[in-house]
Short mmCIF file of C-alpha atoms in Angstrom, two decimals:
data_model
loop_
_atom_site.label_atom_id
_atom_site.label_comp_id
_atom_site.label_asym_id
_atom_site.label_seq_id
_atom_site.Cartn_x
_atom_site.Cartn_y
_atom_site.Cartn_z
CA UNK A 25 21.96 14.92 -8.40
CA UNK A 26 23.50 12.06 -10.26
CA UNK A 27 22.49 8.41 -9.59
CA UNK A 28 24.96 5.69 -8.91
CA UNK A 29 23.82 2.17 -10.38
CA UNK A 30 23.60 -0.69 -8.54
CA UNK A 31 24.94 -4.31 -9.32
CA UNK A 32 22.91 -5.76 -11.50
CA UNK A 33 22.38 -9.49 -13.13
CA UNK A 34 24.31 -8.49 -15.81
CA UNK A 35 27.37 -7.24 -13.37
CA UNK A 36 27.39 -9.89 -10.50
CA UNK A 37 28.41 -8.76 -7.32
CA UNK A 38 28.23 -10.01 -3.52
CA UNK A 39 24.71 -8.97 -2.29
CA UNK A 40 24.51 -6.93 0.92
CA UNK A 41 20.94 -7.94 2.71
CA UNK A 42 18.68 -5.28 2.39
CA UNK A 43 18.37 -4.74 6.09
CA UNK A 44 22.09 -3.86 6.35
CA UNK A 45 22.37 -2.16 3.32
CA UNK A 46 22.66 1.61 3.99
CA UNK A 47 21.11 2.84 0.89
CA UNK A 48 17.94 0.79 1.25
CA UNK A 49 17.96 1.97 4.89
CA UNK A 50 17.87 5.65 3.81
CA UNK A 51 14.99 4.66 1.49
CA UNK A 52 13.38 3.07 4.65
CA UNK A 53 13.81 6.17 6.60
CA UNK A 54 12.16 8.19 4.05
CA UNK A 55 9.17 5.83 3.49
CA UNK A 56 8.69 6.12 7.28
CA UNK A 57 8.69 9.59 7.60
CA UNK A 58 6.23 9.64 4.57
CA UNK A 59 3.76 7.39 5.84
CA UNK A 60 3.88 8.88 9.37
CA UNK A 61 3.15 12.21 7.78
CA UNK A 62 0.27 10.63 6.03
CA UNK A 63 -1.18 9.53 9.19
CA UNK A 64 -0.89 12.95 11.06
CA UNK A 65 -2.51 14.60 7.67
CA UNK A 66 -5.36 12.35 8.13
CA UNK A 67 -6.00 13.09 11.55
CA UNK A 68 -5.31 16.92 10.84
CA UNK A 69 -8.05 17.00 8.14
CA UNK A 70 -10.54 14.61 10.12
CA UNK A 71 -10.50 17.16 13.16
CA UNK A 72 -10.62 20.28 10.92
CA UNK A 73 -13.60 18.71 9.17
CA UNK A 74 -15.18 17.93 12.37
CA UNK A 75 -14.77 21.29 13.90
CA UNK A 76 -16.05 23.12 10.75
CA UNK A 77 -19.12 21.09 9.98
CA UNK A 78 -21.72 18.24 10.72
CA UNK A 79 -20.40 14.52 11.05
CA UNK A 80 -21.83 14.05 7.66
CA UNK A 81 -20.21 17.09 6.20
CA UNK A 82 -16.68 15.80 7.43
CA UNK A 83 -17.40 12.14 6.14
CA UNK A 84 -18.02 13.74 2.51
CA UNK A 85 -14.33 15.60 2.69
CA UNK A 86 -12.70 12.43 3.96
CA UNK A 87 -14.48 10.45 1.10
CA UNK A 88 -14.07 13.03 -1.65
CA UNK A 89 -10.06 12.73 -0.92
CA UNK A 90 -10.20 9.16 -1.93
CA UNK A 91 -12.13 9.76 -5.59
CA UNK A 92 -9.06 11.07 -7.41
CA UNK A 93 -6.85 8.80 -6.03
CA UNK A 94 -8.72 5.95 -7.39
CA UNK A 95 -9.49 7.49 -10.92
CA UNK A 96 -6.00 8.65 -11.34
CA UNK A 97 -4.12 5.51 -10.00
CA UNK A 98 -3.73 4.04 -13.00
CA UNK A 99 -2.48 6.99 -14.51
CA UNK A 100 -0.02 7.30 -11.82
CA UNK A 101 1.44 4.24 -12.92
CA UNK A 102 2.17 5.23 -16.62
CA UNK A 103 4.10 8.53 -15.24
CA UNK A 104 6.19 6.02 -12.83
CA UNK A 105 7.22 4.17 -15.87
CA UNK A 106 7.61 7.20 -18.36
CA UNK A 107 9.72 9.32 -15.92
CA UNK A 108 11.15 6.76 -13.41
CA UNK A 109 9.57 6.12 -10.01
CA UNK A 110 12.45 8.25 -8.71
CA UNK A 111 11.38 11.53 -9.62
CA UNK A 112 7.65 10.89 -9.56
CA UNK A 113 8.36 10.02 -5.83
CA UNK A 114 10.33 13.09 -4.98
CA UNK A 115 7.99 15.23 -6.64
CA UNK A 116 5.02 14.01 -5.13
CA UNK A 117 6.32 14.21 -1.58
CA UNK A 118 7.62 17.73 -2.76
CA UNK A 119 4.21 18.55 -3.96
CA UNK A 120 2.50 16.85 -0.67
CA UNK A 121 5.07 19.04 1.39
CA UNK A 122 3.98 22.22 -0.08
CA UNK A 123 0.19 21.77 0.11
CA UNK A 124 0.19 20.70 3.54
CA UNK A 125 2.67 23.62 4.95
CA UNK A 126 0.41 26.01 2.60
CA UNK A 127 -2.84 24.89 4.34
CA UNK A 128 -1.15 25.31 7.91
CA UNK A 129 -0.08 28.47 7.08
CA UNK A 130 -3.58 29.59 5.96
CA UNK A 131 -5.33 28.30 9.11
CA UNK A 132 -2.96 30.49 11.31
CA UNK A 133 -5.18 33.48 9.68
CA UNK A 134 -8.57 32.23 9.05
CA UNK A 135 -11.03 29.56 10.35
CA UNK A 136 -10.98 26.10 7.85
CA UNK A 137 -14.02 26.87 5.71
CA UNK A 138 -15.75 23.53 4.22
CA UNK A 139 -14.57 24.55 0.36
CA UNK A 140 -10.90 24.94 1.78
CA UNK A 141 -10.87 21.44 3.51
CA UNK A 142 -12.50 19.65 0.45
CA UNK A 143 -9.83 21.37 -2.24
CA UNK A 144 -7.08 19.98 0.03
CA UNK A 145 -8.55 16.62 0.19
CA UNK A 146 -8.86 16.45 -3.41
CA UNK A 147 -5.56 17.81 -4.28
CA UNK A 148 -3.59 15.31 -1.55
CA UNK A 149 -5.82 12.53 -3.28
CA UNK A 150 -4.52 13.44 -6.80
CA UNK A 151 -0.83 13.52 -5.68
CA UNK A 152 -1.29 10.25 -3.73
CA UNK A 153 -2.65 8.85 -7.07
CA UNK A 154 0.96 9.64 -8.44
CA UNK A 155 3.03 8.69 -5.29
CA UNK A 156 1.41 5.48 -4.69
CA UNK A 157 2.40 3.58 -7.87
CA UNK A 158 5.84 5.12 -7.81
CA UNK A 159 6.78 4.26 -4.34
CA UNK A 160 5.84 0.70 -5.05
CA UNK A 161 7.84 0.73 -8.07
CA UNK A 162 10.98 1.57 -6.25
CA UNK A 163 12.22 -1.45 -4.24
CA UNK A 164 13.65 -3.01 -7.53
CA UNK A 165 16.03 0.00 -8.45
CA UNK A 166 17.36 -0.04 -4.97
CA UNK A 167 18.46 -3.63 -4.04
CA UNK A 168 19.11 -6.82 -5.95
CA UNK A 169 16.12 -9.18 -6.80
CA UNK A 170 16.78 -11.59 -3.89
CA UNK A 171 16.41 -8.85 -1.44
CA UNK A 172 12.93 -8.08 -2.34
CA UNK A 173 11.01 -9.97 0.08
CA UNK A 174 13.22 -8.62 2.79
CA UNK A 175 12.47 -4.89 1.58
CA UNK A 176 8.70 -5.78 1.42
CA UNK A 177 9.08 -6.88 5.28
CA UNK A 178 10.79 -3.80 5.83
CA UNK A 179 8.03 -1.83 4.25
CA UNK A 180 5.30 -3.67 6.50
CA UNK A 181 7.42 -2.49 9.66
CA UNK A 182 7.55 1.14 8.55
CA UNK A 183 3.45 0.95 8.21
CA UNK A 184 3.19 -0.52 11.51
CA UNK A 185 5.63 2.33 13.04
CA UNK A 186 3.38 4.71 11.13
CA UNK A 187 -0.10 3.33 12.44
CA UNK A 188 1.00 3.51 15.94
CA UNK A 189 2.96 6.59 16.35
CA UNK A 190 1.03 8.97 13.67
CA UNK A 191 -2.30 8.92 15.09
CA UNK A 192 -0.88 9.78 18.65
CA UNK A 193 1.31 12.56 17.15
CA UNK A 194 -1.43 14.20 15.42
CA UNK A 195 -3.60 14.11 18.44
CA UNK A 196 -0.62 15.87 20.24
CA UNK A 197 -0.09 18.20 17.47
CA UNK A 198 -3.94 19.14 17.59
CA UNK A 199 -3.85 19.30 21.53
CA UNK A 200 -0.84 22.02 21.10
CA UNK A 201 -2.06 24.33 18.63
CA UNK A 202 -5.05 22.96 16.64
CA UNK A 203 -5.37 21.67 12.97
CA UNK A 204 -2.81 24.35 11.68
CA UNK A 205 0.04 22.85 13.96
CA UNK A 206 -1.02 19.18 13.11
CA UNK A 207 -0.92 19.92 9.19
CA UNK A 208 2.68 21.81 10.06
CA UNK A 209 3.97 18.44 11.29
CA UNK A 210 2.52 16.56 8.55
CA UNK A 211 4.26 18.70 6.04
CA UNK A 212 7.44 19.33 8.01
CA UNK A 213 7.64 14.97 7.84
CA UNK A 214 7.19 15.31 4.11
CA UNK A 215 9.74 17.93 3.91
CA UNK A 216 11.99 15.21 6.18
CA UNK A 217 11.45 12.34 3.61
CA UNK A 218 12.98 14.62 0.58
CA UNK A 219 16.69 14.79 1.34
CA UNK A 220 16.63 11.15 2.40
CA UNK A 221 15.03 10.27 -1.08
CA UNK A 222 17.67 12.40 -2.84
CA UNK A 223 20.60 10.32 -1.23
CA UNK A 224 19.20 7.18 -2.16
CA UNK A 225 21.14 5.50 -5.07
CA UNK A 226 18.98 4.12 -7.95
CA UNK A 227 19.75 1.64 -10.36
CA UNK A 228 18.94 2.83 -14.20
CA UNK A 229 15.78 1.95 -15.64
CA UNK A 230 15.25 -0.42 -18.53
CA UNK A 231 17.09 0.72 -21.78
CA UNK A 232 13.82 -0.18 -23.81
CA UNK A 233 10.64 -1.97 -23.38
CA UNK A 234 9.75 -5.58 -24.55
CA UNK A 235 8.33 -6.72 -27.84
CA UNK A 236 4.84 -6.90 -27.02
CA UNK A 237 4.31 -3.37 -25.63
CA UNK A 238 6.65 -0.60 -27.92
CA UNK A 239 6.56 0.37 -31.46
CA UNK A 240 9.33 2.69 -31.04
CA UNK A 241 12.57 3.03 -28.89
CA UNK A 242 12.02 3.84 -25.21
CA UNK A 243 13.30 6.29 -22.69
CA UNK A 244 14.28 5.88 -19.17
CA UNK A 245 10.95 4.84 -17.81
CA UNK A 246 10.85 1.91 -20.63
CA UNK A 247 7.63 3.52 -22.62
CA UNK A 248 7.35 4.46 -26.39
CA UNK A 249 8.68 7.85 -27.59
CA UNK A 250 5.84 9.51 -28.63
CA UNK A 251 3.16 7.23 -27.32
CA UNK A 252 0.04 8.30 -25.70
CA UNK A 253 -0.64 8.01 -22.14
CA UNK A 254 -3.59 6.15 -22.93
CA UNK A 255 -1.66 3.71 -25.34
CA UNK A 256 0.69 3.09 -22.65
CA UNK A 257 -1.62 2.03 -20.24
CA UNK A 258 -3.27 -0.25 -22.50
CA UNK A 259 0.11 -1.71 -23.41
CA UNK A 260 0.90 -2.27 -19.37
CA UNK A 261 -2.60 -3.88 -19.18
CA UNK A 262 -1.76 -6.22 -21.79
CA UNK A 263 1.33 -7.14 -20.08
CA UNK A 264 -0.16 -8.05 -16.98
CA UNK A 265 -3.04 -10.10 -19.01
CA UNK A 266 -0.40 -12.30 -21.11
CA UNK A 267 1.68 -12.87 -18.19
CA UNK A 268 1.56 -16.35 -16.73
CA UNK A 269 2.34 -15.23 -13.18
CA UNK A 270 0.87 -11.65 -13.03
CA UNK A 271 -2.66 -12.30 -14.67
CA UNK A 272 -3.63 -14.93 -11.91
CA UNK A 273 -1.88 -12.93 -9.18
CA UNK A 274 -4.12 -10.08 -10.01
CA UNK A 275 -6.79 -11.87 -9.71
CA UNK A 276 -5.81 -13.34 -6.63
CA UNK A 277 -5.21 -9.84 -5.16
CA UNK A 278 -8.53 -8.40 -5.99
CA UNK A 279 -10.75 -11.29 -4.67
CA UNK A 280 -8.56 -11.84 -1.56
CA UNK A 281 -8.80 -8.04 -0.82
CA UNK A 282 -12.71 -7.63 -1.50
CA UNK A 283 -12.90 -10.50 1.36
CA UNK A 284 -10.32 -8.91 3.80
CA UNK A 285 -11.11 -5.28 4.08
CA UNK A 286 -14.67 -5.36 4.85
CA UNK A 287 -14.47 -7.59 7.89
CA UNK A 288 -11.37 -6.18 9.36
CA UNK A 289 -12.46 -2.44 9.04
CA UNK A 290 -16.26 -1.56 9.37
CA UNK A 291 -17.02 -5.30 10.29
CA UNK A 292 -14.81 -5.23 13.21
CA UNK A 293 -16.61 -2.19 14.72
CA UNK A 294 -19.85 -3.94 14.34
CA UNK A 295 -18.84 -7.18 15.93
CA UNK A 296 -17.53 -5.39 19.01
CA UNK A 297 -20.48 -3.44 19.36
CA UNK A 298 -22.61 -6.51 18.87
CA UNK A 299 -20.87 -8.85 21.46
CA UNK A 300 -20.48 -5.56 24.10
CA UNK A 301 -16.79 -5.54 24.38
CA UNK A 302 -16.44 -2.00 24.47
CA UNK A 303 -13.82 0.12 23.07
CA UNK A 304 -11.35 -1.53 25.04
CA UNK A 305 -12.42 -4.78 23.50
CA UNK A 306 -11.95 -3.13 20.07
CA UNK A 307 -8.48 -1.68 21.04
CA UNK A 308 -7.04 -5.30 22.06
CA UNK A 309 -8.19 -6.80 18.57
CA UNK A 310 -6.88 -3.97 16.67
CA UNK A 311 -3.67 -4.33 18.76
CA UNK A 312 -3.55 -7.83 18.32
CA UNK A 313 -3.71 -7.40 14.38
CA UNK A 314 -1.23 -4.90 14.49
CA UNK A 315 1.09 -7.37 16.64
CA UNK A 316 0.76 -10.32 14.06
CA UNK A 317 1.24 -7.96 11.32
CA UNK A 318 4.61 -6.85 12.90
CA UNK A 319 5.68 -10.26 13.74
CA UNK A 320 5.33 -11.18 10.13
CA UNK A 321 7.11 -8.31 8.66
CA UNK A 322 9.95 -8.70 10.89
CA UNK A 323 10.44 -12.41 10.29
CA UNK A 324 10.51 -11.40 6.66
CA UNK A 325 13.17 -8.81 7.34
CA UNK A 326 15.32 -11.16 8.84
CA UNK A 327 14.86 -14.44 6.95
CA UNK A 328 14.64 -12.67 3.54
CA UNK A 329 13.05 -15.33 1.48
CA UNK A 330 10.06 -17.66 1.69
CA UNK A 331 10.48 -20.79 -0.74
CA UNK A 332 7.70 -21.94 -2.96
CA UNK A 333 6.60 -18.32 -2.60
CA UNK A 334 3.32 -18.72 -4.94
CA UNK A 335 2.31 -21.86 -3.31
CA UNK A 336 2.91 -20.38 0.32
CA UNK A 337 0.74 -17.39 -0.72
CA UNK A 338 -2.18 -19.09 -1.60
CA UNK A 339 -2.34 -21.39 1.51
CA UNK A 340 -1.65 -18.25 3.64
CA UNK A 341 -4.84 -16.49 1.86
CA UNK A 342 -6.97 -19.80 2.68
CA UNK A 343 -5.47 -19.58 6.43
CA UNK A 344 -6.52 -15.93 6.50
CA UNK A 345 -9.87 -16.61 5.51
CA UNK A 346 -10.46 -19.42 8.18
CA UNK A 347 -8.93 -16.80 10.92
CA UNK A 348 -11.67 -14.32 9.75
CA UNK A 349 -14.49 -16.77 10.08
CA UNK A 350 -13.13 -17.84 13.52
CA UNK A 351 -13.17 -14.32 14.80
CA UNK A 352 -16.74 -13.77 14.11
CA UNK A 353 -17.54 -16.73 16.23
CA UNK A 354 -14.99 -16.43 18.88
CA UNK A 355 -16.62 -17.26 22.16
CA UNK A 356 -14.59 -14.66 24.21
CA UNK A 357 -12.53 -11.81 23.97
CA UNK A 358 -9.55 -13.64 24.46
CA UNK A 359 -10.21 -16.01 21.51
CA UNK A 360 -10.83 -12.98 19.50
CA UNK A 361 -7.64 -11.44 20.28
CA UNK A 362 -5.94 -14.69 19.19
CA UNK A 363 -7.70 -14.66 15.89
CA UNK A 364 -6.54 -11.13 15.49
CA UNK A 365 -2.93 -12.03 16.07
CA UNK A 366 -3.47 -14.96 13.41
CA UNK A 367 -5.17 -12.69 10.73
CA UNK A 368 -2.41 -9.85 11.08
CA UNK A 369 0.41 -12.60 10.96
CA UNK A 370 -1.35 -14.29 7.72
CA UNK A 371 -2.44 -10.84 6.45
CA UNK A 372 1.30 -9.83 6.68
CA UNK A 373 3.00 -12.51 5.14
CA UNK A 374 0.45 -12.68 2.07
CA UNK A 375 1.01 -8.99 1.25
CA UNK A 376 4.58 -8.93 1.61
CA UNK A 377 4.91 -12.25 -0.64
CA UNK A 378 2.29 -10.66 -3.38
CA UNK A 379 4.78 -7.31 -3.30
CA UNK A 380 7.86 -9.63 -3.63
CA UNK A 381 5.91 -11.73 -6.48
CA UNK A 382 4.86 -8.71 -8.43
CA UNK A 383 8.30 -7.08 -8.58
CA UNK A 384 10.06 -10.12 -9.43
CA UNK A 385 7.59 -11.28 -12.06
CA UNK A 386 6.90 -7.89 -13.91
CA UNK A 387 8.89 -6.58 -16.65
CA UNK A 388 11.01 -3.43 -15.25
CA UNK A 389 9.66 -1.66 -18.04
CA UNK A 390 6.01 -1.81 -16.95
CA UNK A 391 6.42 -2.03 -13.04
CA UNK A 392 4.59 1.07 -12.25
CA UNK A 393 1.66 0.47 -14.12
CA UNK A 394 1.62 -3.22 -12.58
CA UNK A 395 2.05 -1.84 -9.34
CA UNK A 396 -0.67 0.73 -10.25
CA UNK A 397 -3.27 -2.01 -10.91
CA UNK A 398 -2.32 -3.78 -7.75
CA UNK A 399 -2.90 -0.65 -5.57
CA UNK A 400 -6.13 0.35 -7.57
CA UNK A 401 -7.43 -2.98 -6.27
CA UNK A 402 -6.25 -2.73 -2.59
CA UNK A 403 -6.88 1.14 -1.96
CA UNK A 404 -9.48 1.87 -4.56
CA UNK A 405 -11.91 -0.99 -5.36
CA UNK A 406 -11.84 -2.87 -2.45
CA UNK A 407 -12.92 -0.01 -0.02
CA UNK A 408 -16.23 -0.13 -2.00
CA UNK A 409 -17.55 -3.17 -0.03
CA UNK A 410 -17.72 -0.95 3.41
CA UNK A 411 -21.28 0.26 2.92
CA UNK A 412 -21.95 -3.37 1.72
CA UNK A 413 -20.79 -4.88 4.74
CA UNK A 414 -22.46 -2.43 6.88
CA UNK A 415 -25.77 -3.01 5.13
CA UNK A 416 -25.48 -6.88 5.35
CA UNK A 417 -24.44 -6.53 8.89
CA UNK A 418 -27.47 -4.88 9.62
CA UNK A 419 -29.68 -7.49 8.12
CA UNK A 420 -27.92 -10.62 9.03
CA UNK A 421 -25.65 -9.86 11.87
CA UNK A 422 -21.80 -10.17 11.93
CA UNK A 423 -21.62 -13.96 11.82
CA UNK A 424 -22.84 -14.87 8.48
CA UNK A 425 -21.37 -11.34 7.09
CA UNK A 426 -17.58 -12.50 7.99
CA UNK A 427 -18.43 -16.31 6.97
CA UNK A 428 -19.03 -14.94 3.63
CA UNK A 429 -16.43 -12.48 3.52
CA UNK A 430 -13.99 -15.29 4.60
CA UNK A 431 -15.39 -17.49 1.83
CA UNK A 432 -14.48 -14.69 -1.02
CA UNK A 433 -11.21 -14.45 0.73
CA UNK A 434 -10.62 -18.03 0.65
CA UNK A 435 -11.89 -18.23 -3.17
CA UNK A 436 -8.82 -16.12 -3.79
CA UNK A 437 -6.59 -18.20 -2.47
CA UNK A 438 -8.06 -21.53 -4.21
CA UNK A 439 -7.60 -19.66 -7.27
CA UNK A 440 -4.10 -19.15 -6.65
CA UNK A 441 -3.87 -23.09 -6.19
CA UNK A 442 -5.75 -23.44 -9.57
CA UNK A 443 -2.72 -21.90 -11.64
CA UNK A 444 0.20 -23.70 -12.37
CA UNK A 445 2.58 -20.89 -12.79
CA UNK A 446 1.53 -18.98 -9.94
CA UNK A 447 1.47 -21.95 -7.67
CA UNK A 448 5.00 -22.66 -8.71
CA UNK A 449 6.36 -19.29 -8.59
CA UNK A 450 9.57 -18.85 -6.94
CA UNK A 451 11.58 -15.53 -5.57
CA UNK A 452 15.19 -15.36 -6.63
CA UNK A 453 17.88 -16.75 -4.22
CA UNK A 454 20.84 -14.58 -3.39
#
């Protein structure tokens, strides 16, 4: 299917707001279907693993799926730049569709064996390593630079929809027909995203790589012809390291995520248990976080641009750190819920601003590799602090652990304030 080029800075044209652009809305529908499919898949895999083996074996199945995603993530960024993110995203969704529908059919004729579930988890994680960098590199190809913040807000709304709808949908599918039905529903959602993606118009890729990255001419993805994947990866890392905005921004992302994900995942469960707030209290805090994150995404979708984005990002991270520490010492469930709303609002803002700044600052020829490095920090490295958070909480309690985590998160914000180029970074205006 031929792609129609969108207006670029070389051919100025009136901009259509992203939330009113049918092309962006088609991409958003495809992305939402894929995200909901992800949630249903993980529900189906968890249920099948628990029914097949012990809780420890079920944990191994889920953990093994994350290994290829972390190991191969940077390679996925190289492929997105070499072949273009559109092709990689469509191929990844098609592969996930075939894989998950295949396991659904297999489970109609046999009970789920542990080796089969491990194989599915490893294959799905491998495809995810290709999908995530490519899907993060798509927005600059479907809209104008001034609309990137709005698109990030819309992406955040899609994530909230997936979180709210995915688990109940997966649970309903399991209740109606077991794991096979749940896998079938997930595969159908991946299949639904394919025609929507094929209908999305893409701007052409960069004609050539910048001077610091290529030795020869480049193809559609902007990488050197005949270059090795390892050389292209090193080239992308060099681009980040030499960039006045990207280098400090990656540092802020890495440190901020290390301080954020521990308390807001395993730490929150331990906090609720320690305070005796029960499952209802846990539900209220999680819902509050989702409400705050959804509100920030909606704000960015409607507003479209935040002035002084680099400075705002750093300040928001510092504010989020204060809210994380406040959550640990909230004297009542009501105040904990209020802290959850604040954390969600600030986390949503910082996440969207981070994505928009990355996509604005990175050279288009390196977009996939830049996205893969950021995604590796958020989805690959940061979760490694889960066992550390759990062990530290067992030794010292939730209060000190949350304060240390908040200090780490705040350090990311303070570092952002120390780098002039990042502090003064702006997003394009319409």
